[in-house]
PDB file of C-alpha atoms in Angstrom:
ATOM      1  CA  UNK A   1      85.116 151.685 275.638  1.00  0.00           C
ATOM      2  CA  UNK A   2      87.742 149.336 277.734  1.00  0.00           C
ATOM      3  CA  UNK A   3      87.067 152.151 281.004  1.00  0.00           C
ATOM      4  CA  UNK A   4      83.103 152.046 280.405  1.00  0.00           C
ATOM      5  CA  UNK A   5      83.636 148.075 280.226  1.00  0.00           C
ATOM      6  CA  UNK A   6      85.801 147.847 283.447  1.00  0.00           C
ATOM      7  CA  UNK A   7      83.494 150.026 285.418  1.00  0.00           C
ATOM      8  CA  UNK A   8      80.252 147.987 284.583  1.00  0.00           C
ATOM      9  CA  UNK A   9      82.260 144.861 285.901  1.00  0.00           C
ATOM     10  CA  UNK A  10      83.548 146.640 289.079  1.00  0.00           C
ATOM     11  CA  UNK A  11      79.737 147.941 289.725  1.00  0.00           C
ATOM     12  CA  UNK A  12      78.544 143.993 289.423  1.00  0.00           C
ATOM     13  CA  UNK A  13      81.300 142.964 292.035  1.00  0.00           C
ATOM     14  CA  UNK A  14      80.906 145.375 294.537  1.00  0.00           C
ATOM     15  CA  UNK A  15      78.607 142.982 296.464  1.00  0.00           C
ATOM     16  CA  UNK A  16      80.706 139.680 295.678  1.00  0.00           C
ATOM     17  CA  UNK A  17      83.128 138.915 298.605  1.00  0.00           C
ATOM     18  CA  UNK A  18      86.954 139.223 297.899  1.00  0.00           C
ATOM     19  CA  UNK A  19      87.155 135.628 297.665  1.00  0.00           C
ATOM     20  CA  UNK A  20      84.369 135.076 295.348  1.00  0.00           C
ATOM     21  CA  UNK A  21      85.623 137.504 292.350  1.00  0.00           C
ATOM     22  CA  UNK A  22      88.550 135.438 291.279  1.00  0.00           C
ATOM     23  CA  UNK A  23      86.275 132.902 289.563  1.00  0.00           C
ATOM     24  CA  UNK A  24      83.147 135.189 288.934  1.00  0.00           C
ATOM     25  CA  UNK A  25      82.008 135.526 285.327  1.00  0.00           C
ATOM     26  CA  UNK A  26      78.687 137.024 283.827  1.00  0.00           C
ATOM     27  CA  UNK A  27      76.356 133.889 283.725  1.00  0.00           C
ATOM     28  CA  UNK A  28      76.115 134.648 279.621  1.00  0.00           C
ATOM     29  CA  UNK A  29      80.547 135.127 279.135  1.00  0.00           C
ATOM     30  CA  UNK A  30      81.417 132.722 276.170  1.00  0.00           C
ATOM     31  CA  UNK A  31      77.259 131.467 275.461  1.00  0.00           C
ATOM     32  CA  UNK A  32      76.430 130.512 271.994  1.00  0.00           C
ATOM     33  CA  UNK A  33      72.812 132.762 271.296  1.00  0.00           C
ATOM     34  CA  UNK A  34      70.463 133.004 268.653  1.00  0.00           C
ATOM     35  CA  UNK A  35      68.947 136.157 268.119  1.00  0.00           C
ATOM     36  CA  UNK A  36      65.047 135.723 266.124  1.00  0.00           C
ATOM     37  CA  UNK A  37      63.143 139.255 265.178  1.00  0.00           C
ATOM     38  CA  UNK A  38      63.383 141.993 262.921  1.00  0.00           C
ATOM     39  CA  UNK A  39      65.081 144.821 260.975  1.00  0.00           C
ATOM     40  CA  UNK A  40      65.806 146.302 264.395  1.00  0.00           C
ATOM     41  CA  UNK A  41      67.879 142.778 265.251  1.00  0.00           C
ATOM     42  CA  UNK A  42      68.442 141.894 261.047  1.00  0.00           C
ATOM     43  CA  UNK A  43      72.116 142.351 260.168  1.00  0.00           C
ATOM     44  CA  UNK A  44      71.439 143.412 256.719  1.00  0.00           C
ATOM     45  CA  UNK A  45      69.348 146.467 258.358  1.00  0.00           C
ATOM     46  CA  UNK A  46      72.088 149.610 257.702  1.00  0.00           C
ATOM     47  CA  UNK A  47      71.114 151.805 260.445  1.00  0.00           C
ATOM     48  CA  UNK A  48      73.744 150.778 262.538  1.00  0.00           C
ATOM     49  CA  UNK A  49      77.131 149.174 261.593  1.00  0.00           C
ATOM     50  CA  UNK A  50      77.159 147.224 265.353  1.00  0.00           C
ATOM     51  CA  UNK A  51      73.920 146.153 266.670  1.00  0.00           C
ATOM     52  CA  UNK A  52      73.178 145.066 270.046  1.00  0.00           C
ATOM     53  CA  UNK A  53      74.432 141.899 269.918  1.00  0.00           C
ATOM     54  CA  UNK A  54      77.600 142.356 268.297  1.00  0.00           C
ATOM     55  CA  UNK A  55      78.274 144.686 271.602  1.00  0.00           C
ATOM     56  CA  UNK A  56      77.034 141.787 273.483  1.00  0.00           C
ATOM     57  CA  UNK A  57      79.478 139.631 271.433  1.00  0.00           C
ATOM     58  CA  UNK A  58      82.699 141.641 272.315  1.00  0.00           C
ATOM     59  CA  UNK A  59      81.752 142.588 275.767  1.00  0.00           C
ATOM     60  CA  UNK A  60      80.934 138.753 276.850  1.00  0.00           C
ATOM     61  CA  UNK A  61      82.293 136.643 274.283  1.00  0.00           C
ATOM     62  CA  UNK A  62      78.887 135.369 273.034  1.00  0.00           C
ATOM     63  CA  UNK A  63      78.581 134.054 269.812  1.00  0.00           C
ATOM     64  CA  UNK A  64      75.774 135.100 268.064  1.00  0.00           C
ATOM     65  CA  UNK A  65      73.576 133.185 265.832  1.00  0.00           C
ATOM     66  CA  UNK A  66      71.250 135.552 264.398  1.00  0.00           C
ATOM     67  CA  UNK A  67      68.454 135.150 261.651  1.00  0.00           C
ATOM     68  CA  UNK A  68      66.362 138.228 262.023  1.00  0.00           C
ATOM     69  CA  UNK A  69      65.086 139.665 258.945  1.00  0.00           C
ATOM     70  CA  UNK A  70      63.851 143.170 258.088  1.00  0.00           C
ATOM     71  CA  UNK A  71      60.159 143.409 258.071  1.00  0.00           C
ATOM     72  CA  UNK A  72      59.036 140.244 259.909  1.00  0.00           C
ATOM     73  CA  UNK A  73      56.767 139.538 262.297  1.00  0.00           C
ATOM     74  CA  UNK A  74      55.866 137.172 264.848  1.00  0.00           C
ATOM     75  CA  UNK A  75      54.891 134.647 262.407  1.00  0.00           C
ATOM     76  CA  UNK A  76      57.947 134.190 261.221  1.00  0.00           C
ATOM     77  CA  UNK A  77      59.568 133.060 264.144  1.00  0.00           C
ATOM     78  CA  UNK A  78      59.126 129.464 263.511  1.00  0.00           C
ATOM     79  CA  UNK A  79      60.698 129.642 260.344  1.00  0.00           C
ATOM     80  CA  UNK A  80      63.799 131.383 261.678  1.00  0.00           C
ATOM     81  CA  UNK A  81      63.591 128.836 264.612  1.00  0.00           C
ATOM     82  CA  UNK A  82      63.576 125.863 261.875  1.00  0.00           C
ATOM     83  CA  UNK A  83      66.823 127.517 260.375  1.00  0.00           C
ATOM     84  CA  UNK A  84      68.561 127.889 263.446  1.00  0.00           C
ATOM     85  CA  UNK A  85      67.745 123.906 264.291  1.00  0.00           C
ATOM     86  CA  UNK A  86      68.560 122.836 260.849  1.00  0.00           C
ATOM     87  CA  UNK A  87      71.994 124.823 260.775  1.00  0.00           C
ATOM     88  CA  UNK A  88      72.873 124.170 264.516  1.00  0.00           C
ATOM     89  CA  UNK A  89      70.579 121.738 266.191  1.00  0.00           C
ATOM     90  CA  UNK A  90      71.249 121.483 269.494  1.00  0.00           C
ATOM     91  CA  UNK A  91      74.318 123.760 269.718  1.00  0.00           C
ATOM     92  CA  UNK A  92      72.561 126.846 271.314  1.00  0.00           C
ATOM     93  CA  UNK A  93      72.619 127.819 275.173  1.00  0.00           C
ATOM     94  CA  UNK A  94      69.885 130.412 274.851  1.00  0.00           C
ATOM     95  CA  UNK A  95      67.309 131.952 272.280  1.00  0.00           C
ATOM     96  CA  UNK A  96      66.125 135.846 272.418  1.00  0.00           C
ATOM     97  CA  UNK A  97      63.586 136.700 270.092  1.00  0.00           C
ATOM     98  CA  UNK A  98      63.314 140.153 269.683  1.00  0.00           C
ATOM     99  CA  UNK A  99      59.704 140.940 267.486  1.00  0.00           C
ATOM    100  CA  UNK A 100      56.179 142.727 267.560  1.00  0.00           C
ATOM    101  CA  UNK A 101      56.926 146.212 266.093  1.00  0.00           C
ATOM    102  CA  UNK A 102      55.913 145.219 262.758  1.00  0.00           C
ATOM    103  CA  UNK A 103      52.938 143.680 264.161  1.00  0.00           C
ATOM    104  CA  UNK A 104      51.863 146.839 265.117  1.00  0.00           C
ATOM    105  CA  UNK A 105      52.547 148.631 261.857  1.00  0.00           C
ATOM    106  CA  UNK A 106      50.900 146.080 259.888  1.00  0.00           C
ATOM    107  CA  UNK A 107      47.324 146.365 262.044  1.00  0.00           C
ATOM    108  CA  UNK A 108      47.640 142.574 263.148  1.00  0.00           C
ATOM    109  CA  UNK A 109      44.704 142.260 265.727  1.00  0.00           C
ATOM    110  CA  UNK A 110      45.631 141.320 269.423  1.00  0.00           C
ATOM    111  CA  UNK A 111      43.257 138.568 269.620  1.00  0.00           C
ATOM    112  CA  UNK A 112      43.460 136.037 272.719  1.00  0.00           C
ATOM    113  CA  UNK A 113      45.564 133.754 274.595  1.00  0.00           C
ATOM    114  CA  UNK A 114      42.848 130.830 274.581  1.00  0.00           C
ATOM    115  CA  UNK A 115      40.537 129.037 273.998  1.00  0.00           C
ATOM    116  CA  UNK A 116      37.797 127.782 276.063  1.00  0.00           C
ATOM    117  CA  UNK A 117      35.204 124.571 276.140  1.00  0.00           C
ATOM    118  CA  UNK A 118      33.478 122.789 278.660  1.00  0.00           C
ATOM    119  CA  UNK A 119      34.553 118.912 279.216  1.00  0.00           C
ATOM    120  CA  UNK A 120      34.744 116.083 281.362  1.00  0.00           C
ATOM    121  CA  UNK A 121      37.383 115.605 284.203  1.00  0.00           C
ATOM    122  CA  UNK A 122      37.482 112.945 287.292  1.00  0.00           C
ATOM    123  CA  UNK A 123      37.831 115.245 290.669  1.00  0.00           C
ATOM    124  CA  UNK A 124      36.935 114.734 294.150  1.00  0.00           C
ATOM    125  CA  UNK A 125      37.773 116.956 297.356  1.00  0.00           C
ATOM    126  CA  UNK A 126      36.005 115.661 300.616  1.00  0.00           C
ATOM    127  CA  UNK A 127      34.258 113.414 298.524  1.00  0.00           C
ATOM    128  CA  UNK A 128      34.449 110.207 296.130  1.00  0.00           C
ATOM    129  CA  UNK A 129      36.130 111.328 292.708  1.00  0.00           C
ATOM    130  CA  UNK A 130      34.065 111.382 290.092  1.00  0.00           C
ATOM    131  CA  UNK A 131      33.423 112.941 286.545  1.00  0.00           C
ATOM    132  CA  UNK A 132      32.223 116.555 286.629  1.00  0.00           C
ATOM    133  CA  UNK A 133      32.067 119.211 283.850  1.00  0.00           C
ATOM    134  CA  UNK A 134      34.955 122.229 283.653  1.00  0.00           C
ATOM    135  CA  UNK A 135      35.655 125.319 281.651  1.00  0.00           C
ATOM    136  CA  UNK A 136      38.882 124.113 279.746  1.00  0.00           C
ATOM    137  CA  UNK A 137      41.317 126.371 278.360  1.00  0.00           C
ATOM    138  CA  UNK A 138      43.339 125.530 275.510  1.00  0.00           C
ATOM    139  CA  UNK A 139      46.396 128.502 273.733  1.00  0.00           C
ATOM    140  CA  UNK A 140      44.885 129.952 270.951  1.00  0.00           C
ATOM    141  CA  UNK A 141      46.487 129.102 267.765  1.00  0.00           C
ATOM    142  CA  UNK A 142      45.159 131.497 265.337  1.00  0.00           C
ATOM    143  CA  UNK A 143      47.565 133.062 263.292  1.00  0.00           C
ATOM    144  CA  UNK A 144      46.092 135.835 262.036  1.00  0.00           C
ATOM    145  CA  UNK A 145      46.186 137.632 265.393  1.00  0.00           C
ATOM    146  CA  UNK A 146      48.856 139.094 267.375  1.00  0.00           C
ATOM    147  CA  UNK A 147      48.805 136.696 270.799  1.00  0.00           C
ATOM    148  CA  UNK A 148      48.052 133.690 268.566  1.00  0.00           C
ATOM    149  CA  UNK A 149      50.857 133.674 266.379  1.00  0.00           C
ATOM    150  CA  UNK A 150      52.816 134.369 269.709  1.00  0.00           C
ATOM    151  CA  UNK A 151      51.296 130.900 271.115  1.00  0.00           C
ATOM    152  CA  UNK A 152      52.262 129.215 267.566  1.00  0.00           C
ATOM    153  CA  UNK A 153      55.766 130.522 268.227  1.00  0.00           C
ATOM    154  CA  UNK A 154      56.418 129.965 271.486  1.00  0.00           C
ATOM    155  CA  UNK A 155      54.650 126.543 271.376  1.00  0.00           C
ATOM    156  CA  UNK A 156      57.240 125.788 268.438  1.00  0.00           C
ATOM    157  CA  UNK A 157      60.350 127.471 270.794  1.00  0.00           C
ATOM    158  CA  UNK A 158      59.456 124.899 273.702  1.00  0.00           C
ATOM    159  CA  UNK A 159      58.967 121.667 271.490  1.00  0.00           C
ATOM    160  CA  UNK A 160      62.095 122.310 269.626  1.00  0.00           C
ATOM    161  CA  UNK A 161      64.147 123.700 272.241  1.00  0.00           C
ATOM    162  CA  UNK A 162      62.887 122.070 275.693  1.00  0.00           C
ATOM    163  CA  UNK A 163      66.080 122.664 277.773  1.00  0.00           C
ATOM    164  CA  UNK A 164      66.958 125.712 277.081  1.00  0.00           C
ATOM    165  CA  UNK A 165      66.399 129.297 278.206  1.00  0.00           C
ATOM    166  CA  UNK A 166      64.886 131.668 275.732  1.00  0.00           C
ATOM    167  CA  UNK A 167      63.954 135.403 276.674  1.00  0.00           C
ATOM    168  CA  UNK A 168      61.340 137.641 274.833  1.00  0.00           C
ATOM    169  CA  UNK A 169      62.558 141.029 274.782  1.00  0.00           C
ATOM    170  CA  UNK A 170      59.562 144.065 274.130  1.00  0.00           C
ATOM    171  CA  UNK A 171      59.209 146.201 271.138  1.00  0.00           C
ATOM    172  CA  UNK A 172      60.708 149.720 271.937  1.00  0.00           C
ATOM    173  CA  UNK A 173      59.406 152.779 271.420  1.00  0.00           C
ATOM    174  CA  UNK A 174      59.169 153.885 267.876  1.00  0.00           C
ATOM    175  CA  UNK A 175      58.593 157.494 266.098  1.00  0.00           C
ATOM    176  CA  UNK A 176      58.070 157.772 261.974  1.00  0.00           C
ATOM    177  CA  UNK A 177      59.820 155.866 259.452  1.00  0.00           C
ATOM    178  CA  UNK A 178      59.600 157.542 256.079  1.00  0.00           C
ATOM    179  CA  UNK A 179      61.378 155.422 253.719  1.00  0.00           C
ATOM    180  CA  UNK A 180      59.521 156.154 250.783  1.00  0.00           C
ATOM    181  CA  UNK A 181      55.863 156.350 249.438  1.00  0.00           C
ATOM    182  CA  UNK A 182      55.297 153.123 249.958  1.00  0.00           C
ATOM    183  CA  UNK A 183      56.540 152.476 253.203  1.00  0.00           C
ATOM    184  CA  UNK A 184      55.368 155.558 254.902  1.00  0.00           C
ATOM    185  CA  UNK A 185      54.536 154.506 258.865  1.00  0.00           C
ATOM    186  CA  UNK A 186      53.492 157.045 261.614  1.00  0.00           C
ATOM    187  CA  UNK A 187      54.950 157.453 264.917  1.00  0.00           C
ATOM    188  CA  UNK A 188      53.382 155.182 267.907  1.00  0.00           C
ATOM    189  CA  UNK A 189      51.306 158.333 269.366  1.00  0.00           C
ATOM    190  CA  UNK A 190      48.729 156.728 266.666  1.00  0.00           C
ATOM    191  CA  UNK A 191      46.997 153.996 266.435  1.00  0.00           C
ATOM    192  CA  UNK A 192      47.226 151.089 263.939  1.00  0.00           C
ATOM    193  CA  UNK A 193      44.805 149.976 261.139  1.00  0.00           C
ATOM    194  CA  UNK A 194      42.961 147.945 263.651  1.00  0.00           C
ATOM    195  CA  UNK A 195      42.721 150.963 266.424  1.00  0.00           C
ATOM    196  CA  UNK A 196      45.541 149.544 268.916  1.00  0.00           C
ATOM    197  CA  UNK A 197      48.129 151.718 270.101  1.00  0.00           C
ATOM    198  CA  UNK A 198      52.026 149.880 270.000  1.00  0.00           C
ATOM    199  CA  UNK A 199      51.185 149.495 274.199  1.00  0.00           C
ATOM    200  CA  UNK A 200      48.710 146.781 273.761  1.00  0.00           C
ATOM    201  CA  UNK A 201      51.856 144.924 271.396  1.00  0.00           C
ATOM    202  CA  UNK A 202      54.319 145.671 274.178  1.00  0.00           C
ATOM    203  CA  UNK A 203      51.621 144.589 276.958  1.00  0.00           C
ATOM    204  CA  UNK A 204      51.213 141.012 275.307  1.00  0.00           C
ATOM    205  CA  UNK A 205      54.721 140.136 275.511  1.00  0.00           C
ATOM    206  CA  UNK A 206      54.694 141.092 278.805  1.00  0.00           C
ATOM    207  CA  UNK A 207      52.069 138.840 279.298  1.00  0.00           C
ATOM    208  CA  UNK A 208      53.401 136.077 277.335  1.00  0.00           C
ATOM    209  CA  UNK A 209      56.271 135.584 279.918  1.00  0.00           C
ATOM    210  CA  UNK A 210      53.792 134.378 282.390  1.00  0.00           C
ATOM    211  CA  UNK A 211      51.590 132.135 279.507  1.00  0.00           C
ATOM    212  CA  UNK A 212      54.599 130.346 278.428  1.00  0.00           C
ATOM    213  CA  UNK A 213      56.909 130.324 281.793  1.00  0.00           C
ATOM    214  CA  UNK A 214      59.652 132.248 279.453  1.00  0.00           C
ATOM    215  CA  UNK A 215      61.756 135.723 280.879  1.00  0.00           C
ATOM    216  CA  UNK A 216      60.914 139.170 279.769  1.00  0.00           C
ATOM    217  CA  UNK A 217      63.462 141.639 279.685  1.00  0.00           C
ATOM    218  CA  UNK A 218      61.182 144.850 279.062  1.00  0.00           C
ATOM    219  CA  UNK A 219      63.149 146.986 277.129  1.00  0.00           C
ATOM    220  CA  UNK A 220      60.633 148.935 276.101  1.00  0.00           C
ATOM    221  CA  UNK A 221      60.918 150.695 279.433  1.00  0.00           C
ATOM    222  CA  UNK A 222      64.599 149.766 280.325  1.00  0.00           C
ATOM    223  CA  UNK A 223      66.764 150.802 277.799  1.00  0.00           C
ATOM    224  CA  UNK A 224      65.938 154.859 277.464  1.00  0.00           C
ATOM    225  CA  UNK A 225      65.125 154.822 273.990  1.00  0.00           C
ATOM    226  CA  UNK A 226      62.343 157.527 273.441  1.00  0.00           C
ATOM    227  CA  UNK A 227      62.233 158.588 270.062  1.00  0.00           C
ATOM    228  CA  UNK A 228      59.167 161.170 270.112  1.00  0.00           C
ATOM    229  CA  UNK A 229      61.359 163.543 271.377  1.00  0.00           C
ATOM    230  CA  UNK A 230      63.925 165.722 269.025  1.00  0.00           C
ATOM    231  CA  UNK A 231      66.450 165.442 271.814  1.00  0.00           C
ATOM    232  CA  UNK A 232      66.341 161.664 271.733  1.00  0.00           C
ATOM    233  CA  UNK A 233      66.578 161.595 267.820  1.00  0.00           C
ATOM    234  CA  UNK A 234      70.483 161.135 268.051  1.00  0.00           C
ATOM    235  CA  UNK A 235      69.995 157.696 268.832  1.00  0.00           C
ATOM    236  CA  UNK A 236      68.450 156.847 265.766  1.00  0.00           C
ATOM    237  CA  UNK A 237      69.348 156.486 262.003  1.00  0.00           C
ATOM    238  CA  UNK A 238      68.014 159.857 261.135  1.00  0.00           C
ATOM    239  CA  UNK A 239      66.068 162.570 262.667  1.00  0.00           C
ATOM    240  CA  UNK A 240      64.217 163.147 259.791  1.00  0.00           C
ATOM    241  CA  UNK A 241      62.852 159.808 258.102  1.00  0.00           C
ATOM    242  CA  UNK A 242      63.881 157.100 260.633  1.00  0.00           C
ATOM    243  CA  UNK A 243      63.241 157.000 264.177  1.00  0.00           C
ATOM    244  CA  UNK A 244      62.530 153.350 264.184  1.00  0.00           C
ATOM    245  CA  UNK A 245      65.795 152.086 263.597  1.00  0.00           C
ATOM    246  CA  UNK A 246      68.497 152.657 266.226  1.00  0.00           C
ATOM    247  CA  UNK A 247      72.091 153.909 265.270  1.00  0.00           C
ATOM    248  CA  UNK A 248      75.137 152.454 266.962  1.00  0.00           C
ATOM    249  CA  UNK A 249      74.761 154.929 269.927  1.00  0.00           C
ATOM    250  CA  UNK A 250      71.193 153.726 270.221  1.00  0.00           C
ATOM    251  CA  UNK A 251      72.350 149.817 270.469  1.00  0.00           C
ATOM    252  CA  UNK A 252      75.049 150.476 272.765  1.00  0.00           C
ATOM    253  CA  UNK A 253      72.295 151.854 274.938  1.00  0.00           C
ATOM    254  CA  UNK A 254      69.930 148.813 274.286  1.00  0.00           C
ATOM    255  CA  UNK A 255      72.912 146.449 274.915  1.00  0.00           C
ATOM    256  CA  UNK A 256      74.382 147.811 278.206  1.00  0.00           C
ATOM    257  CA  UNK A 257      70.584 147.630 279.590  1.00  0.00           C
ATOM    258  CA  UNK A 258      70.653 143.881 278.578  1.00  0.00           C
ATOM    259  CA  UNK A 259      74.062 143.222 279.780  1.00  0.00           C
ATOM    260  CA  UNK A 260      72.857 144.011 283.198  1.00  0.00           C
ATOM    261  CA  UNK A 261      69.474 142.270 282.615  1.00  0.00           C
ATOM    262  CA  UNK A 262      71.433 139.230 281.897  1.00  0.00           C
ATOM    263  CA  UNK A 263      73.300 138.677 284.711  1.00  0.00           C
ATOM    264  CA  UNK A 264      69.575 137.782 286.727  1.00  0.00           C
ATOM    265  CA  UNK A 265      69.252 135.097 284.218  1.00  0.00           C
ATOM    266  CA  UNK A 266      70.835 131.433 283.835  1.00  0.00           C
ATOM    267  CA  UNK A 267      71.819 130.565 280.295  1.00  0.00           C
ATOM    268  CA  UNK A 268      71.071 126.948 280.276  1.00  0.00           C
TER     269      UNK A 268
END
């Protein structure tokens, strides 16, 4: 682990003068970061004895807040935002929320990013200003779709936490979870309750970067994770019923791609 360790750090000097690498440090070394999401994030989940951010933790000295919980989704982001205020307040460099698989699983429709009326606004180019009518858009805060509890959360996020820098990481890929007959949930090659495919979940927080001005570290694509494949099914609690949840291996994997994601962002 210490050689793997080393030769990321040697790779992300190569380009820094001589000079420069006595003081260089990875922008997030020694942060304090909350973690918001899921089972996949949740440190109760069992699939993996160290997660993601616990590699993050003892790789850059990050202390991690977390208060994901197993089977949540994007509406409960404002709750686990109101815990990490109440138990920490200010006392947070960054927030990375982590969320939308459950979404998917649970057939919550996509819905839109606004709203739109026609109103009254004073403009003038070339001319004397004066009141004309515009299309107005306004986020759409309905929570019973996908994009609008994203809004609610987000909206919540940049109230409570205006100076700081919080990244939305995407929902990776997913095959069946079988845990028993009552929480029996197919593989991503089909579509949800509501006809969507998990790439219209993952698309949205793409999108939501640009509706919100927030990073998205798309590890959906990034981290290698493919678990519709046998020969990926090592990195996953179990071949056989769960393919959802990664095993250590698998958040090693997720981690290292954030590790180098990081180092492109300030932690504020």
């Amino acid at each position: 682990m210490a050689r793997k360790i080393l030769s990321f750090v040697v790779c992300a000097l190569m380009a820094v003068p001589v000079a420069a690498q006595r003081s260089w440090q990875h922008p997030w070394q020694g942060k304090r970061v909350a973690y918001l999401g899921d089972s996949v994030t949740g440190p109760r989940n069992k699939a993996a004895k160290t997660k993601y951010w616990a590699f993050l933790r003892d790789w850059l000295g990050i202390t991690p807040y977390v208060y994901a919980v197993s089977g949540r989704e994007w509406s409960d982001i404002p709750r686990q935002a109101s815990l990490l205020k109440a138990e920490h307040g200010d006392s947070v460099d960054a927030i990375i929320i982590f969320m939308g698989t459950n979404d998917y699983n649970m057939g919550v429709p996509i819905g839109r990013w606004y709203d739109e009326r026609v109103e009254k606004v004073v403009a003038g180019i070339n001319e004397q200003k004066h009141p004309v009518d515009r299309r107005r858009r306004y986020h759409c805060m309905d929570a019973g779709t996908y994009r609008g509890r994203i809004n609610i959360a987000l909206d919540t996020l940049k109230r409570m936490y205006p100076t700081k820098q919080i990244v939305l990481l995407t929902p990776i890929h997913r095959a069946g979870f079988f845990a028993n007959d009552r929480n029996w949930q197919p593989a991503e090659d089909y579509t949800n309750r509501c006809g969507e495919y998990i790439d219209a979940y993952v698309e949205s927080v793409r999108q939501a970067g640009n509706v919100w001005a927030v990073p998205v570290i798309d590890l959906n694509a990034l981290c290698g994770l493919y678990p519709l494949i046998d020969a990926q099914a090592r990195y996953f609690n179990n071949a056989a019923t769960d393919r959802l949840h990664p095993n250590a291996d698998g958040h090693e994997r997720m981690a290292r791609a954030l590790a180098q994601q990081l180092l492109a962002l300030p932690c504020f």
